[in-house]
């Protein structure tokens, strides 16, 4: 699945849609991986959302609350006890910048 990398830095850089995938490794682990442009300013952190379906805006489909990971990370793995029937598992990743 593609992860959507959003630029909310306000400094006018254009961040393209990243390429990555969401994988349900076992019934207890989820792995999300993404790419980020090398020439882009490093973000403070990334927000990762894992959800069912295709609408990242529908908070009712989130498997758990958004997770923050370090701005140097490009992979995130989470242990979970989720046991529902997953038709489509997706992830969204947002780069977060703080204005100083």
CSV table of N, CA, C and O in Angstrom, one decimal:
chain,number,residue,atom,x,y,z
A,1,UNK,N,0.8,-1.2,0.0
A,1,UNK,CA,0.0,0.0,0.0
A,1,UNK,C,0.9,1.2,0.0
A,1,UNK,O,2.0,1.2,0.5
A,2,UNK,N,0.4,2.3,-0.5
A,2,UNK,CA,1.1,3.6,-0.5
A,2,UNK,C,0.9,4.3,0.8
A,2,UNK,O,-0.2,4.3,1.3
A,3,UNK,N,1.9,4.9,1.3
A,3,UNK,CA,1.7,5.7,2.5
A,3,UNK,C,1.8,7.2,2.0
A,3,UNK,O,2.6,7.5,1.2
A,4,UNK,N,0.9,8.0,2.6
A,4,UNK,CA,0.8,9.4,2.1
A,4,UNK,C,1.7,10.2,3.1
A,4,UNK,O,1.5,10.3,4.2
A,5,UNK,N,2.8,10.8,2.5
A,5,UNK,CA,3.7,11.6,3.3
A,5,UNK,C,3.2,13.1,3.1
A,5,UNK,O,3.3,13.6,2.0
A,6,UNK,N,2.8,13.7,4.1
A,6,UNK,CA,2.3,15.1,4.0
A,6,UNK,C,3.3,16.1,4.6
A,6,UNK,O,3.9,15.8,5.6
A,7,UNK,N,3.5,17.2,3.9
A,7,UNK,CA,4.3,18.2,4.4
A,7,UNK,C,3.5,19.3,5.1
A,7,UNK,O,2.7,19.9,4.5
A,8,UNK,N,3.7,19.4,6.4
A,8,UNK,CA,3.0,20.4,7.1
A,8,UNK,C,4.0,21.4,7.7
A,8,UNK,O,3.8,22.0,8.8
A,9,UNK,N,5.2,21.6,7.1
A,9,UNK,CA,6.3,22.4,7.6
A,9,UNK,C,6.0,23.9,7.3
A,9,UNK,O,6.6,24.7,8.0
A,10,UNK,N,5.2,24.2,6.3
A,10,UNK,CA,5.0,25.6,6.0
A,10,UNK,C,6.2,26.3,5.4
A,10,UNK,O,6.2,27.5,5.2
A,11,UNK,N,7.2,25.5,4.9
A,11,UNK,CA,8.4,26.1,4.3
A,11,UNK,C,8.4,26.0,2.8
A,11,UNK,O,9.3,26.3,2.1
A,12,UNK,N,7.3,25.4,2.3
A,12,UNK,CA,7.1,25.4,0.8
A,12,UNK,C,7.8,24.2,0.1
A,12,UNK,O,7.9,24.3,-1.1
A,13,UNK,N,8.2,23.2,0.8
A,13,UNK,CA,8.8,22.0,0.1
A,13,UNK,C,7.6,21.1,-0.4
A,13,UNK,O,6.6,21.1,0.2
A,14,UNK,N,7.9,20.4,-1.4
A,14,UNK,CA,6.9,19.5,-1.9
A,14,UNK,C,7.3,18.1,-1.6
A,14,UNK,O,8.4,17.6,-2.0
A,15,UNK,N,6.5,17.4,-0.8
A,15,UNK,CA,6.8,16.0,-0.4
A,15,UNK,C,5.9,15.1,-1.2
A,15,UNK,O,4.7,15.1,-1.1
A,16,UNK,N,6.5,14.2,-2.1
A,16,UNK,CA,5.7,13.3,-2.9
A,16,UNK,C,5.1,12.2,-2.1
A,16,UNK,O,5.5,11.9,-0.9
A,17,UNK,N,4.2,11.5,-2.7
A,17,UNK,CA,3.6,10.3,-2.0
A,17,UNK,C,4.7,9.3,-1.9
A,17,UNK,O,5.4,9.0,-2.9
A,18,UNK,N,4.8,8.7,-0.8
A,18,UNK,CA,5.8,7.7,-0.6
A,18,UNK,C,5.3,6.3,-1.0
A,18,UNK,O,4.2,6.1,-1.3
A,19,UNK,N,6.3,5.4,-1.2
A,19,UNK,CA,6.0,4.1,-1.5
A,19,UNK,C,6.3,3.2,-0.4
A,19,UNK,O,7.4,3.2,0.1
A,20,UNK,N,5.4,2.3,0.0
A,20,UNK,CA,5.7,1.4,1.1
A,20,UNK,C,4.6,0.4,1.2
A,20,UNK,O,3.8,0.3,0.3
A,21,UNK,N,4.6,-0.4,2.2
A,21,UNK,CA,3.5,-1.4,2.4
A,21,UNK,C,3.2,-1.6,3.8
A,21,UNK,O,4.1,-1.4,4.7
A,22,UNK,N,2.0,-2.1,4.1
A,22,UNK,CA,1.6,-2.5,5.4
A,22,UNK,C,1.5,-4.0,5.3
A,22,UNK,O,0.8,-4.6,4.4
A,23,UNK,N,2.1,-4.7,6.3
A,23,UNK,CA,2.0,-6.1,6.3
A,23,UNK,C,1.6,-6.6,7.7
A,23,UNK,O,2.1,-6.2,8.7
A,24,UNK,N,0.6,-7.5,7.7
A,24,UNK,CA,0.2,-8.2,9.0
A,24,UNK,C,1.2,-9.4,9.1
A,24,UNK,O,1.0,-10.4,8.4
A,25,UNK,N,2.2,-9.3,9.8
A,25,UNK,CA,3.3,-10.3,9.9
A,25,UNK,C,2.7,-11.6,10.5
A,25,UNK,O,3.0,-12.7,9.9
A,26,UNK,N,2.1,-11.5,11.6
A,26,UNK,CA,1.4,-12.7,12.2
A,26,UNK,C,0.1,-12.1,12.8
A,26,UNK,O,-0.2,-11.0,12.6
A,27,UNK,N,-0.5,-12.9,13.6
A,27,UNK,CA,-1.7,-12.4,14.2
A,27,UNK,C,-1.4,-11.4,15.3
A,27,UNK,O,-2.3,-10.9,15.9
A,28,UNK,N,-0.1,-11.2,15.6
A,28,UNK,CA,0.2,-10.3,16.7
A,28,UNK,C,1.2,-9.2,16.4
A,28,UNK,O,1.5,-8.4,17.2
A,29,UNK,N,1.6,-9.1,15.1
A,29,UNK,CA,2.5,-8.0,14.7
A,29,UNK,C,2.1,-7.4,13.4
A,29,UNK,O,1.7,-8.0,12.5
A,30,UNK,N,2.2,-6.0,13.4
A,30,UNK,CA,2.0,-5.3,12.1
A,30,UNK,C,3.2,-4.5,11.8
A,30,UNK,O,3.9,-3.9,12.7
A,31,UNK,N,3.6,-4.5,10.5
A,31,UNK,CA,4.8,-3.7,10.1
A,31,UNK,C,4.4,-2.7,9.0
A,31,UNK,O,3.8,-3.1,8.1
A,32,UNK,N,4.9,-1.5,9.2
A,32,UNK,CA,4.7,-0.4,8.2
A,32,UNK,C,6.0,0.1,7.8
A,32,UNK,O,6.9,0.4,8.7
A,33,UNK,N,6.3,0.2,6.5
A,33,UNK,CA,7.5,0.7,6.0
A,33,UNK,C,7.2,1.8,5.0
A,33,UNK,O,6.2,1.7,4.2
A,34,UNK,N,8.1,2.8,4.9
A,34,UNK,CA,7.9,3.9,4.0
A,34,UNK,C,9.2,4.5,3.5
A,34,UNK,O,10.2,4.3,4.1
A,35,UNK,N,9.1,5.2,2.4
A,35,UNK,CA,10.3,6.0,1.9
A,35,UNK,C,10.1,7.5,2.2
A,35,UNK,O,8.9,7.9,2.3
A,36,UNK,N,11.2,8.2,2.2
A,36,UNK,CA,11.1,9.7,2.4
A,36,UNK,C,12.2,10.3,1.6
A,36,UNK,O,13.3,9.7,1.6
A,37,UNK,N,12.0,11.3,0.9
A,37,UNK,CA,13.0,11.9,0.0
A,37,UNK,C,14.3,12.3,0.8
A,37,UNK,O,14.2,12.9,1.8
A,38,UNK,N,15.4,11.8,0.3
A,38,UNK,CA,16.7,12.1,0.9
A,38,UNK,C,17.0,13.6,1.0
A,38,UNK,O,17.6,14.0,2.0
A,39,UNK,N,16.6,14.3,0.0
A,39,UNK,CA,16.9,15.7,-0.1
A,39,UNK,C,15.9,16.6,0.7
A,39,UNK,O,16.1,17.8,0.7
A,40,UNK,N,14.9,16.0,1.3
A,40,UNK,CA,13.9,16.8,2.1
A,40,UNK,C,14.5,17.1,3.5
A,40,UNK,O,15.2,16.2,4.0
A,41,UNK,N,14.1,18.2,4.1
A,41,UNK,CA,14.6,18.4,5.5
A,41,UNK,C,14.0,17.3,6.4
A,41,UNK,O,12.9,16.9,6.2
A,42,UNK,N,14.8,16.8,7.3
A,42,UNK,CA,14.3,15.8,8.2
A,42,UNK,C,13.2,16.3,9.1
A,42,UNK,O,13.3,17.3,9.6
A,43,UNK,N,12.2,15.5,9.2
A,43,UNK,CA,11.1,15.9,10.1
A,43,UNK,C,11.4,15.7,11.5
A,43,UNK,O,12.3,14.9,11.9
A,44,UNK,N,10.7,16.3,12.4
A,44,UNK,CA,10.8,16.1,13.8
A,44,UNK,C,10.4,14.6,14.2
A,44,UNK,O,11.1,14.0,14.9
A,45,UNK,N,9.3,14.2,13.6
A,45,UNK,CA,8.8,12.8,13.8
A,45,UNK,C,7.8,12.5,12.7
A,45,UNK,O,7.4,13.4,11.9
A,46,UNK,N,7.4,11.2,12.6
A,46,UNK,CA,6.4,10.8,11.7
A,46,UNK,C,5.2,10.3,12.5
A,46,UNK,O,5.4,9.7,13.6
A,47,UNK,N,4.0,10.6,12.1
A,47,UNK,CA,2.8,10.0,12.7
A,47,UNK,C,2.4,8.8,11.8
A,47,UNK,O,2.3,9.0,10.6
A,48,UNK,N,2.1,7.7,12.4
A,48,UNK,CA,1.8,6.5,11.7
A,48,UNK,C,0.4,6.1,12.1
A,48,UNK,O,0.1,6.0,13.3
A,49,UNK,N,-0.5,5.8,11.1
A,49,UNK,CA,-1.9,5.4,11.4
A,49,UNK,C,-2.1,4.1,10.6
A,49,UNK,O,-1.7,4.0,9.4
A,50,UNK,N,-2.6,3.1,11.3
A,50,UNK,CA,-3.0,1.8,10.6
A,50,UNK,C,-4.5,1.7,10.7
A,50,UNK,O,-5.1,1.9,11.8
A,51,UNK,N,-5.1,1.4,9.6
A,51,UNK,CA,-6.6,1.4,9.6
A,51,UNK,C,-7.1,0.4,8.6
A,51,UNK,O,-6.4,-0.1,7.7
A,52,UNK,N,-8.4,0.1,8.7
A,52,UNK,CA,-9.0,-0.9,7.8
A,52,UNK,C,-9.7,-0.1,6.7
A,52,UNK,O,-10.2,1.0,6.9
A,53,UNK,N,-9.6,-0.6,5.5
A,53,UNK,CA,-10.3,0.1,4.4
A,53,UNK,C,-9.3,1.0,3.6
A,53,UNK,O,-8.1,0.8,3.6
A,54,UNK,N,-9.9,2.1,3.1
A,54,UNK,CA,-9.1,3.0,2.3
A,54,UNK,C,-9.2,4.5,2.6
A,54,UNK,O,-8.7,5.3,2.0
A,55,UNK,N,-9.9,4.8,3.7
A,55,UNK,CA,-10.1,6.1,4.1
A,55,UNK,C,-9.4,6.5,5.4
A,55,UNK,O,-9.9,6.1,6.5
A,56,UNK,N,-8.2,7.1,5.3
A,56,UNK,CA,-7.4,7.4,6.5
A,56,UNK,C,-8.1,8.5,7.4
A,56,UNK,O,-7.7,8.7,8.5
A,57,UNK,N,-9.1,9.2,6.8
A,57,UNK,CA,-9.8,10.3,7.6
A,57,UNK,C,-10.8,9.7,8.5
A,57,UNK,O,-11.3,10.4,9.4
A,58,UNK,N,-11.2,8.5,8.4
A,58,UNK,CA,-12.3,7.9,9.2
A,58,UNK,C,-11.7,7.3,10.4
A,58,UNK,O,-11.2,6.1,10.4
A,59,UNK,N,-11.7,8.0,11.5
A,59,UNK,CA,-11.0,7.5,12.8
A,59,UNK,C,-11.7,6.3,13.3
A,59,UNK,O,-11.1,5.6,14.1
A,60,UNK,N,-12.9,6.0,12.9
A,60,UNK,CA,-13.6,4.8,13.4
A,60,UNK,C,-12.9,3.5,12.9
A,60,UNK,O,-13.1,2.4,13.4
A,61,UNK,N,-12.1,3.6,11.8
A,61,UNK,CA,-11.4,2.5,11.2
A,61,UNK,C,-10.0,2.2,11.7
A,61,UNK,O,-9.4,1.3,11.3
A,62,UNK,N,-9.5,3.1,12.6
A,62,UNK,CA,-8.2,3.0,13.1
A,62,UNK,C,-8.1,1.8,14.0
A,62,UNK,O,-8.9,1.5,14.9
A,63,UNK,N,-7.0,1.0,13.8
A,63,UNK,CA,-6.8,-0.2,14.7
A,63,UNK,C,-6.4,0.3,16.1
A,63,UNK,O,-6.7,-0.4,17.1
A,64,UNK,N,-5.7,1.4,16.2
A,64,UNK,CA,-5.3,2.0,17.5
A,64,UNK,C,-5.0,3.4,17.2
A,64,UNK,O,-4.9,3.9,16.1
A,65,UNK,N,-4.8,4.2,18.3
A,65,UNK,CA,-4.5,5.7,18.1
A,65,UNK,C,-3.2,5.9,17.3
A,65,UNK,O,-2.3,5.0,17.2
A,66,UNK,N,-3.1,7.1,16.6
A,66,UNK,CA,-1.9,7.4,15.8
A,66,UNK,C,-0.6,7.2,16.7
A,66,UNK,O,-0.6,7.6,17.9
A,67,UNK,N,0.5,6.8,16.1
A,67,UNK,CA,1.7,6.5,16.8
A,67,UNK,C,2.8,7.5,16.3
A,67,UNK,O,2.8,7.7,15.1
A,68,UNK,N,3.6,8.1,17.1
A,68,UNK,CA,4.7,8.9,16.7
A,68,UNK,C,6.0,8.2,16.7
A,68,UNK,O,6.2,7.5,17.7
A,69,UNK,N,6.8,8.2,15.6
A,69,UNK,CA,8.1,7.6,15.6
A,69,UNK,C,9.1,8.6,15.2
A,69,UNK,O,8.8,9.7,14.6
A,70,UNK,N,10.4,8.4,15.5
A,70,UNK,CA,11.4,9.3,15.2
A,70,UNK,C,11.5,9.7,13.8
A,70,UNK,O,11.2,8.9,12.9
A,71,UNK,N,12.0,10.9,13.5
A,71,UNK,CA,12.1,11.4,12.1
A,71,UNK,C,13.1,10.6,11.3
A,71,UNK,O,13.1,10.7,10.1
A,72,UNK,N,14.0,9.9,11.9
A,72,UNK,CA,15.0,9.1,11.2
A,72,UNK,C,14.5,7.7,10.8
A,72,UNK,O,15.1,7.0,10.1
A,73,UNK,N,13.3,7.3,11.4
A,73,UNK,CA,12.8,6.0,11.2
A,73,UNK,C,12.1,5.9,9.8
A,73,UNK,O,11.6,6.8,9.3
A,74,UNK,N,12.2,4.7,9.2
A,74,UNK,CA,11.5,4.4,8.0
A,74,UNK,C,10.7,3.1,8.0
A,74,UNK,O,10.0,2.7,7.1
A,75,UNK,N,10.7,2.4,9.2
A,75,UNK,CA,10.0,1.2,9.5
A,75,UNK,C,9.4,1.3,10.9
A,75,UNK,O,10.1,1.8,11.8
A,76,UNK,N,8.2,0.8,11.0
A,76,UNK,CA,7.6,0.7,12.4
A,76,UNK,C,6.9,-0.6,12.5
A,76,UNK,O,6.2,-1.1,11.6
A,77,UNK,N,7.1,-1.3,13.6
A,77,UNK,CA,6.5,-2.6,13.9
A,77,UNK,C,5.8,-2.5,15.2
A,77,UNK,O,6.3,-1.9,16.2
A,78,UNK,N,4.6,-3.0,15.3
A,78,UNK,CA,3.8,-3.0,16.5
A,78,UNK,C,3.2,-4.3,16.9
A,78,UNK,O,2.7,-5.0,16.0
A,79,UNK,N,3.4,-4.7,18.1
A,79,UNK,CA,2.7,-5.9,18.6
A,79,UNK,C,1.3,-5.5,18.9
A,79,UNK,O,1.0,-4.5,19.4
A,80,UNK,N,0.4,-6.4,18.5
A,80,UNK,CA,-1.1,-6.1,18.8
A,80,UNK,C,-1.8,-7.4,19.1
A,80,UNK,O,-1.4,-8.5,18.7
A,81,UNK,N,-2.9,-7.2,19.7
A,81,UNK,CA,-3.8,-8.4,20.0
A,81,UNK,C,-5.0,-8.3,19.1
A,81,UNK,O,-6.0,-9.0,19.3
A,82,UNK,N,-4.9,-7.5,18.0
A,82,UNK,CA,-6.1,-7.3,17.1
A,82,UNK,C,-6.4,-8.7,16.5
A,82,UNK,O,-5.5,-9.4,15.9
A,83,UNK,N,-7.7,-9.1,16.5
A,83,UNK,CA,-8.0,-10.4,15.9
A,83,UNK,C,-9.3,-10.3,15.0
A,83,UNK,O,-9.9,-11.3,14.8
A,84,UNK,N,-9.6,-9.1,14.6
A,84,UNK,CA,-10.8,-9.0,13.7
A,84,UNK,C,-10.5,-9.5,12.3
A,84,UNK,O,-9.4,-9.8,12.0
A,85,UNK,N,-11.5,-9.5,11.5
A,85,UNK,CA,-11.4,-9.9,10.1
A,85,UNK,C,-11.0,-8.7,9.4
A,85,UNK,O,-11.7,-7.7,9.3
A,86,UNK,N,-9.8,-8.7,8.8
A,86,UNK,CA,-9.3,-7.5,8.0
A,86,UNK,C,-9.5,-7.7,6.5
A,86,UNK,O,-8.9,-8.7,6.0
A,87,UNK,N,-10.3,-6.9,5.9
A,87,UNK,CA,-10.5,-7.0,4.5
A,87,UNK,C,-9.4,-6.3,3.7
A,87,UNK,O,-8.7,-6.8,2.9
A,88,UNK,N,-9.1,-5.0,4.1
A,88,UNK,CA,-8.0,-4.2,3.6
A,88,UNK,C,-7.3,-3.5,4.7
A,88,UNK,O,-7.9,-2.7,5.5
A,89,UNK,N,-6.1,-3.8,4.9
A,89,UNK,CA,-5.3,-3.2,6.0
A,89,UNK,C,-4.4,-2.1,5.3
A,89,UNK,O,-3.7,-2.4,4.4
A,90,UNK,N,-4.5,-0.9,5.7
A,90,UNK,CA,-3.8,0.2,5.1
A,90,UNK,C,-3.0,1.0,6.2
A,90,UNK,O,-3.3,0.9,7.4
A,91,UNK,N,-2.1,1.9,5.7
A,91,UNK,CA,-1.4,2.7,6.7
A,91,UNK,C,-1.2,4.1,6.0
A,91,UNK,O,-1.1,4.2,4.8
A,92,UNK,N,-1.2,5.1,6.8
A,92,UNK,CA,-0.8,6.5,6.4
A,92,UNK,C,0.3,7.0,7.3
A,92,UNK,O,0.3,6.7,8.5
A,93,UNK,N,1.3,7.6,6.7
A,93,UNK,CA,2.4,8.2,7.4
A,93,UNK,C,2.5,9.7,7.1
A,93,UNK,O,2.5,10.0,5.9
A,94,UNK,N,2.6,10.5,8.1
A,94,UNK,CA,2.7,11.9,7.9
A,94,UNK,C,4.0,12.4,8.5
A,94,UNK,O,4.3,12.2,9.7
A,95,UNK,N,4.8,13.2,7.8
A,95,UNK,CA,6.0,13.9,8.3
A,95,UNK,C,5.5,15.1,9.1
A,95,UNK,O,4.7,15.9,8.6
A,96,UNK,N,6.0,15.3,10.3
A,96,UNK,CA,5.6,16.4,11.2
A,96,UNK,C,6.9,17.3,11.4
A,96,UNK,O,7.9,16.8,11.9
A,97,UNK,N,6.7,18.6,11.1
A,97,UNK,CA,7.8,19.5,11.3
A,97,UNK,C,7.3,20.6,12.4
A,97,UNK,O,6.1,20.9,12.4
A,98,UNK,N,8.2,21.0,13.2
A,98,UNK,CA,7.8,22.1,14.2
A,98,UNK,C,8.5,23.3,13.7
A,98,UNK,O,9.7,23.3,13.4
A,99,UNK,N,7.8,24.4,13.7
A,99,UNK,CA,8.3,25.7,13.4
A,99,UNK,C,9.0,26.3,14.6
A,99,UNK,O,8.5,26.2,15.7
A,100,UNK,N,10.3,26.8,14.5
A,100,UNK,CA,11.0,27.2,15.6
A,100,UNK,C,11.0,28.6,15.9
A,100,UNK,O,10.5,29.6,15.6
